[in-house]
Each structure stands twice: as structure tokens, then as C-alpha cells.
Amino acid sequence: MFESLAEHGQQPRAMVVACADSRVDPGMIFDAGPGELFIVRNIAALVPPYAPDGAYHGTSAALEFGVRVLEVRDLVVLGHGLCGGVRGLLHGVPDTARDFVASWIAIAASVRPLALACDSPEEQQLRGEHEVVKLSLTNLRRFPWIAEREAAGHLTLHGAHFDVRTGLLALLGDNGQFAAAG
Ligand SMILES: [Zn+2]
């Protein structure tokens, strides 16, 4: 298999933006083997604003390569339950995570009041996880070459949420709600 992948190069059909959380393995969740998914993982599966300014944009660089060079047909933002990044967004990050994590999750600062308006801590956390996926999708659509491909029907964007307690996947529907996958 690896000889074939080396000889023919990678031609992944889909790209996934996922969280770095060790419990959330996109390959396992989507039952995909080597060569099938182009994956970038970061804190809270966040997509930063489109900002081609010469700074060290690791996530945006992966998006550029996956979308423009590999020309993936599907692009999935995969949030998850019990996300520590979302917890930090809602309740503050640990003192030892202030050099980079605090400013990174501030990308999703607009999600905070929406989530904290929910009644229980569990609802706040889940709403925050869902809204972060939606925010990442909104930011993806501000990358001009993603918007162009989506408008032309060459790329489809998806939102998903993986519950690490149950192993169940929920998909974001056109109505803005997450519902259990098939
Ligand atoms: Zn996470």
C-alpha cells in the first residue's frame, strides 16, 4: 500500500480540520486509511481569519495545500465533546497556556457570549463546541479560493461534532443544527 502511495502520490478526496485532542482521531472516526484524508489538527479545530501576511499560519498553509494543490472535494470541520480548547474559551486558559493558546482561541471570542447564555455548564460547553465549528466554517468561506470552489460546486464544506463519551458523530445540517450521522 505504501509503495503504491509513494509511487502515485497522495490523492486524498477529503480534508479535515480537527482538534489536537488525543481522543479525536479523524482517521478512526471516518474509517480512513493512509492516503485518504488530508488532516490538519490544532487547538479546538479553529480556522483563523484569512490573513496572507507572512506570519506563521500553519493551519492556513495546510488549507492552501489541501484545497489548491491537492484539490480535495470535501472539507470537514470536526469539533468534539469535552474540548479543552472550548473550555478555555469559555472559562479562561491555564496560566501555563498564555504564550500561544490564549490568543489562538481568541479567534472564537464571538462564540463566548452565545455559549454562556445557555443554562447549564454542560449546555454551555456543547453550544460552544457547536458554535466554534460554525465559526470555522464561516472563516473558511472567507478564503477566496475556498469560496470560489464552493460556488463552482468543486468543493463541499461540512461541519461535524464527535462525542468522545459515546463515540457518536453528529453532522451540521442546513438548518444550523447538529444531528446524529446516518
Ligand atoms: Zn478539543
PDB file of C-alpha atoms and ligand atoms in Angstrom:
ATOM      1  CA  MET A   1       0.000   0.000   0.000  1.00  0.00           C
ATOM      2  CA  PHE A   2       2.734   2.458   0.928  1.00  0.00           C
ATOM      3  CA  GLU A   3       4.713   1.548  -2.195  1.00  0.00           C
ATOM      4  CA  SER A   4       1.675   2.444  -4.265  1.00  0.00           C
ATOM      5  CA  LEU A   5       1.090   5.693  -2.351  1.00  0.00           C
ATOM      6  CA  ALA A   6       4.744   6.612  -2.807  1.00  0.00           C
ATOM      7  CA  GLU A   7       4.730   5.797  -6.499  1.00  0.00           C
ATOM      8  CA  HIS A   8       1.449   7.506  -7.396  1.00  0.00           C
ATOM      9  CA  GLY A   9       1.468  10.302  -4.787  1.00  0.00           C
ATOM     10  CA  GLN A  10      -1.337  11.183  -2.459  1.00  0.00           C
ATOM     11  CA  GLN A  11      -4.782  11.929  -3.872  1.00  0.00           C
ATOM     12  CA  PRO A  12      -6.953  12.382  -0.783  1.00  0.00           C
ATOM     13  CA  ARG A  13     -10.571  13.113  -1.593  1.00  0.00           C
ATOM     14  CA  ALA A  14     -11.256  14.952   1.658  1.00  0.00           C
ATOM     15  CA  MET A  15      -9.569  17.303   4.083  1.00  0.00           C
ATOM     16  CA  VAL A  16     -10.343  17.521   7.804  1.00  0.00           C
ATOM     17  CA  VAL A  17      -9.704  20.360  10.245  1.00  0.00           C
ATOM     18  CA  ALA A  18      -9.753  18.669  13.643  1.00  0.00           C
ATOM     19  CA  CYS A  19      -8.717  19.308  17.238  1.00  0.00           C
ATOM     20  CA  ALA A  20      -5.348  18.141  18.539  1.00  0.00           C
ATOM     21  CA  ASP A  21      -7.173  16.273  21.337  1.00  0.00           C
ATOM     22  CA  SER A  22      -5.687  12.771  21.597  1.00  0.00           C
ATOM     23  CA  ARG A  23      -9.147  11.181  21.799  1.00  0.00           C
ATOM     24  CA  VAL A  24     -10.299  12.561  18.444  1.00  0.00           C
ATOM     25  CA  ASP A  25      -8.639  10.642  15.616  1.00  0.00           C
ATOM     26  CA  PRO A  26     -10.138  11.643  12.239  1.00  0.00           C
ATOM     27  CA  GLY A  27      -8.748   8.527  10.548  1.00  0.00           C
ATOM     28  CA  MET A  28     -10.521   6.296  13.039  1.00  0.00           C
ATOM     29  CA  ILE A  29     -13.736   8.338  13.129  1.00  0.00           C
ATOM     30  CA  PHE A  30     -14.091   8.333   9.327  1.00  0.00           C
ATOM     31  CA  ASP A  31     -12.670   4.822   8.923  1.00  0.00           C
ATOM     32  CA  ALA A  32      -9.954   6.085   6.582  1.00  0.00           C
ATOM     33  CA  GLY A  33      -6.534   4.653   5.885  1.00  0.00           C
ATOM     34  CA  PRO A  34      -3.277   6.225   4.708  1.00  0.00           C
ATOM     35  CA  GLY A  35      -3.730   8.424   1.634  1.00  0.00           C
ATOM     36  CA  GLU A  36      -7.454   9.049   2.152  1.00  0.00           C
ATOM     37  CA  LEU A  37      -7.640  12.122   4.387  1.00  0.00           C
ATOM     38  CA  PHE A  38      -5.544  15.289   4.386  1.00  0.00           C
ATOM     39  CA  ILE A  39      -5.700  16.410   8.017  1.00  0.00           C
ATOM     40  CA  VAL A  40      -4.676  19.493   9.960  1.00  0.00           C
ATOM     41  CA  ARG A  41      -5.138  19.422  13.716  1.00  0.00           C
ATOM     42  CA  ASN A  42      -4.898  22.339  16.108  1.00  0.00           C
ATOM     43  CA  ILE A  43      -6.393  23.606  19.350  1.00  0.00           C
ATOM     44  CA  ALA A  44     -10.225  23.438  19.066  1.00  0.00           C
ATOM     45  CA  ALA A  45     -10.296  22.785  15.279  1.00  0.00           C
ATOM     46  CA  LEU A  46     -10.237  26.517  14.650  1.00  0.00           C
ATOM     47  CA  VAL A  47      -9.846  28.156  11.261  1.00  0.00           C
ATOM     48  CA  PRO A  48      -8.212  31.572  11.630  1.00  0.00           C
ATOM     49  CA  PRO A  49      -9.230  34.590   9.556  1.00  0.00           C
ATOM     50  CA  TYR A  50      -7.812  34.744   6.019  1.00  0.00           C
ATOM     51  CA  ALA A  51      -4.648  36.800   6.535  1.00  0.00           C
ATOM     52  CA  PRO A  52      -1.908  36.284   3.903  1.00  0.00           C
ATOM     53  CA  ASP A  53       0.560  38.472   5.787  1.00  0.00           C
ATOM     54  CA  GLY A  54       3.745  36.421   6.055  1.00  0.00           C
ATOM     55  CA  ALA A  55       3.117  35.287   9.643  1.00  0.00           C
ATOM     56  CA  TYR A  56       3.398  31.596  10.592  1.00  0.00           C
ATOM     57  CA  HIS A  57      -0.048  30.402   9.532  1.00  0.00           C
ATOM     58  CA  GLY A  58       0.249  26.631   9.859  1.00  0.00           C
ATOM     59  CA  THR A  59      -3.461  25.926   9.551  1.00  0.00           C
ATOM     60  CA  SER A  60      -3.923  28.286   6.604  1.00  0.00           C
ATOM     61  CA  ALA A  61      -0.888  26.759   4.880  1.00  0.00           C
ATOM     62  CA  ALA A  62      -2.425  23.297   5.226  1.00  0.00           C
ATOM     63  CA  LEU A  63      -5.714  24.617   3.820  1.00  0.00           C
ATOM     64  CA  GLU A  64      -3.932  26.166   0.863  1.00  0.00           C
ATOM     65  CA  PHE A  65      -2.121  22.936   0.083  1.00  0.00           C
ATOM     66  CA  GLY A  66      -5.149  20.702   0.582  1.00  0.00           C
ATOM     67  CA  VAL A  67      -7.616  22.859  -1.337  1.00  0.00           C
ATOM     68  CA  ARG A  68      -5.473  24.407  -4.076  1.00  0.00           C
ATOM     69  CA  VAL A  69      -2.753  21.831  -4.683  1.00  0.00           C
ATOM     70  CA  LEU A  70      -4.404  18.514  -3.790  1.00  0.00           C
ATOM     71  CA  GLU A  71      -7.853  19.828  -4.813  1.00  0.00           C
ATOM     72  CA  VAL A  72      -9.830  17.910  -2.201  1.00  0.00           C
ATOM     73  CA  ARG A  73     -13.558  17.673  -2.942  1.00  0.00           C
ATOM     74  CA  ASP A  74     -14.771  17.739   0.658  1.00  0.00           C
ATOM     75  CA  LEU A  75     -13.620  19.838   3.598  1.00  0.00           C
ATOM     76  CA  VAL A  76     -14.772  18.879   7.094  1.00  0.00           C
ATOM     77  CA  VAL A  77     -14.503  20.886  10.313  1.00  0.00           C
ATOM     78  CA  LEU A  78     -14.595  18.326  13.125  1.00  0.00           C
ATOM     79  CA  GLY A  79     -15.349  19.642  16.611  1.00  0.00           C
ATOM     80  CA  HIS A  80     -15.734  17.361  19.607  1.00  0.00           C
ATOM     81  CA  GLY A  81     -17.175  16.874  23.078  1.00  0.00           C
ATOM     82  CA  LEU A  82     -15.217  17.772  26.238  1.00  0.00           C
ATOM     83  CA  CYS A  83     -12.974  20.060  24.162  1.00  0.00           C
ATOM     84  CA  GLY A  84     -10.398  21.696  26.413  1.00  0.00           C
ATOM     85  CA  GLY A  85      -9.875  24.493  23.900  1.00  0.00           C
ATOM     86  CA  VAL A  86     -13.555  25.415  24.054  1.00  0.00           C
ATOM     87  CA  ARG A  87     -13.468  25.147  27.846  1.00  0.00           C
ATOM     88  CA  GLY A  88     -10.567  27.610  27.812  1.00  0.00           C
ATOM     89  CA  LEU A  89     -12.517  29.914  25.514  1.00  0.00           C
ATOM     90  CA  LEU A  90     -15.471  29.961  27.906  1.00  0.00           C
ATOM     91  CA  HIS A  91     -13.713  29.935  31.258  1.00  0.00           C
ATOM     92  CA  GLY A  92     -10.126  31.060  30.622  1.00  0.00           C
ATOM     93  CA  VAL A  93      -6.958  29.147  29.782  1.00  0.00           C
ATOM     94  CA  PRO A  94      -4.473  27.770  32.344  1.00  0.00           C
ATOM     95  CA  ASP A  95      -1.679  30.172  33.301  1.00  0.00           C
ATOM     96  CA  THR A  96       0.770  27.849  31.555  1.00  0.00           C
ATOM     97  CA  ALA A  97      -1.078  28.259  28.221  1.00  0.00           C
ATOM     98  CA  ARG A  98      -0.848  32.011  27.779  1.00  0.00           C
ATOM     99  CA  ASP A  99       2.028  32.362  25.301  1.00  0.00           C
ATOM    100  CA  PHE A 100       0.064  30.970  22.359  1.00  0.00           C
ATOM    101  CA  VAL A 101      -3.178  29.208  23.327  1.00  0.00           C
ATOM    102  CA  ALA A 102      -4.950  32.282  24.705  1.00  0.00           C
ATOM    103  CA  SER A 103      -4.505  34.353  21.542  1.00  0.00           C
ATOM    104  CA  TRP A 104      -5.249  31.347  19.334  1.00  0.00           C
ATOM    105  CA  ILE A 105      -8.639  30.562  20.881  1.00  0.00           C
ATOM    106  CA  ALA A 106      -9.474  34.279  20.896  1.00  0.00           C
ATOM    107  CA  ILE A 107     -10.197  33.676  17.195  1.00  0.00           C
ATOM    108  CA  ALA A 108     -13.526  32.352  18.509  1.00  0.00           C
ATOM    109  CA  ALA A 109     -14.182  35.113  21.055  1.00  0.00           C
ATOM    110  CA  SER A 110     -17.559  35.879  19.446  1.00  0.00           C
ATOM    111  CA  VAL A 111     -18.762  32.392  20.447  1.00  0.00           C
ATOM    112  CA  ARG A 112     -18.301  33.049  24.163  1.00  0.00           C
ATOM    113  CA  PRO A 113     -21.463  35.113  24.888  1.00  0.00           C
ATOM    114  CA  LEU A 114     -23.608  32.752  22.793  1.00  0.00           C
ATOM    115  CA  ALA A 115     -22.427  29.745  24.757  1.00  0.00           C
ATOM    116  CA  LEU A 116     -22.521  31.347  28.194  1.00  0.00           C
ATOM    117  CA  ALA A 117     -26.165  32.332  27.585  1.00  0.00           C
ATOM    118  CA  CYS A 118     -27.092  28.634  27.964  1.00  0.00           C
ATOM    119  CA  ASP A 119     -28.342  27.462  31.350  1.00  0.00           C
ATOM    120  CA  SER A 120     -26.164  24.574  32.488  1.00  0.00           C
ATOM    121  CA  PRO A 121     -22.384  24.165  32.243  1.00  0.00           C
ATOM    122  CA  GLU A 122     -22.938  21.114  30.011  1.00  0.00           C
ATOM    123  CA  GLU A 123     -25.157  23.083  27.629  1.00  0.00           C
ATOM    124  CA  GLN A 124     -22.673  25.951  27.572  1.00  0.00           C
ATOM    125  CA  GLN A 125     -19.830  23.626  26.656  1.00  0.00           C
ATOM    126  CA  LEU A 126     -21.792  21.846  23.904  1.00  0.00           C
ATOM    127  CA  ARG A 127     -23.135  25.107  22.463  1.00  0.00           C
ATOM    128  CA  GLY A 128     -19.584  26.464  22.455  1.00  0.00           C
ATOM    129  CA  GLU A 129     -18.303  23.372  20.629  1.00  0.00           C
ATOM    130  CA  HIS A 130     -21.057  23.645  18.020  1.00  0.00           C
ATOM    131  CA  GLU A 131     -20.608  27.389  17.518  1.00  0.00           C
ATOM    132  CA  VAL A 132     -16.841  27.017  17.105  1.00  0.00           C
ATOM    133  CA  VAL A 133     -17.457  24.600  14.213  1.00  0.00           C
ATOM    134  CA  LYS A 134     -19.790  27.132  12.598  1.00  0.00           C
ATOM    135  CA  LEU A 135     -17.285  29.937  13.114  1.00  0.00           C
ATOM    136  CA  SER A 136     -14.546  27.869  11.483  1.00  0.00           C
ATOM    137  CA  LEU A 137     -16.849  27.237   8.509  1.00  0.00           C
ATOM    138  CA  THR A 138     -17.577  30.973   8.269  1.00  0.00           C
ATOM    139  CA  ASN A 139     -13.862  31.726   8.300  1.00  0.00           C
ATOM    140  CA  LEU A 140     -13.210  29.044   5.667  1.00  0.00           C
ATOM    141  CA  ARG A 141     -15.665  30.773   3.331  1.00  0.00           C
ATOM    142  CA  ARG A 142     -13.606  33.982   3.633  1.00  0.00           C
ATOM    143  CA  PHE A 143     -10.635  32.289   1.994  1.00  0.00           C
ATOM    144  CA  PRO A 144     -11.269  33.432  -1.592  1.00  0.00           C
ATOM    145  CA  TRP A 145     -10.176  30.186  -3.250  1.00  0.00           C
ATOM    146  CA  ILE A 146     -12.434  28.169  -0.924  1.00  0.00           C
ATOM    147  CA  ALA A 147     -15.440  30.407  -1.632  1.00  0.00           C
ATOM    148  CA  GLU A 148     -14.761  30.187  -5.382  1.00  0.00           C
ATOM    149  CA  ARG A 149     -14.550  26.396  -5.374  1.00  0.00           C
ATOM    150  CA  GLU A 150     -17.651  26.032  -3.224  1.00  0.00           C
ATOM    151  CA  ALA A 151     -19.626  28.368  -5.516  1.00  0.00           C
ATOM    152  CA  ALA A 152     -18.472  26.390  -8.564  1.00  0.00           C
ATOM    153  CA  GLY A 153     -19.533  23.100  -6.984  1.00  0.00           C
ATOM    154  CA  HIS A 154     -15.986  21.745  -6.835  1.00  0.00           C
ATOM    155  CA  LEU A 155     -15.742  21.740  -3.034  1.00  0.00           C
ATOM    156  CA  THR A 156     -18.288  20.892  -0.333  1.00  0.00           C
ATOM    157  CA  LEU A 157     -17.905  22.119   3.237  1.00  0.00           C
ATOM    158  CA  HIS A 158     -19.171  20.092   6.191  1.00  0.00           C
ATOM    159  CA  GLY A 159     -19.469  20.627   9.945  1.00  0.00           C
ATOM    160  CA  ALA A 160     -19.259  17.691  12.349  1.00  0.00           C
ATOM    161  CA  HIS A 161     -19.067  17.044  16.097  1.00  0.00           C
ATOM    162  CA  PHE A 162     -17.679  13.891  17.667  1.00  0.00           C
ATOM    163  CA  ASP A 163     -18.864  12.959  21.169  1.00  0.00           C
ATOM    164  CA  VAL A 164     -15.888  11.339  22.889  1.00  0.00           C
ATOM    165  CA  ARG A 165     -18.208   9.945  25.599  1.00  0.00           C
ATOM    166  CA  THR A 166     -20.321   7.895  23.186  1.00  0.00           C
ATOM    167  CA  GLY A 167     -18.238   7.666  20.014  1.00  0.00           C
ATOM    168  CA  LEU A 168     -21.171   9.142  18.079  1.00  0.00           C
ATOM    169  CA  LEU A 169     -20.767  11.608  15.226  1.00  0.00           C
ATOM    170  CA  ALA A 170     -23.225  14.445  14.598  1.00  0.00           C
ATOM    171  CA  LEU A 171     -23.389  16.410  11.352  1.00  0.00           C
ATOM    172  CA  LEU A 172     -24.308  20.060  10.905  1.00  0.00           C
ATOM    173  CA  GLY A 173     -27.445  20.394   8.778  1.00  0.00           C
ATOM    174  CA  ASP A 174     -28.633  23.232   6.576  1.00  0.00           C
ATOM    175  CA  ASN A 175     -30.901  24.296   9.460  1.00  0.00           C
ATOM    176  CA  GLY A 176     -27.859  25.115  11.601  1.00  0.00           C
ATOM    177  CA  GLN A 177     -28.489  22.182  13.947  1.00  0.00           C
ATOM    178  CA  PHE A 178     -26.299  19.164  14.615  1.00  0.00           C
ATOM    179  CA  ALA A 179     -27.975  15.782  14.206  1.00  0.00           C
ATOM    180  CA  ALA A 180     -26.726  12.198  14.585  1.00  0.00           C
ATOM    181  CA  ALA A 181     -24.999  10.933  11.459  1.00  0.00           C
ATOM    182  CA  GLY A 182     -26.762   8.280   9.363  1.00  0.00           C
TER     183      GLY A 182
HETATM  184 ZN    ZN B   1     -10.521  19.906  21.507  1.00  0.00          ZN
END
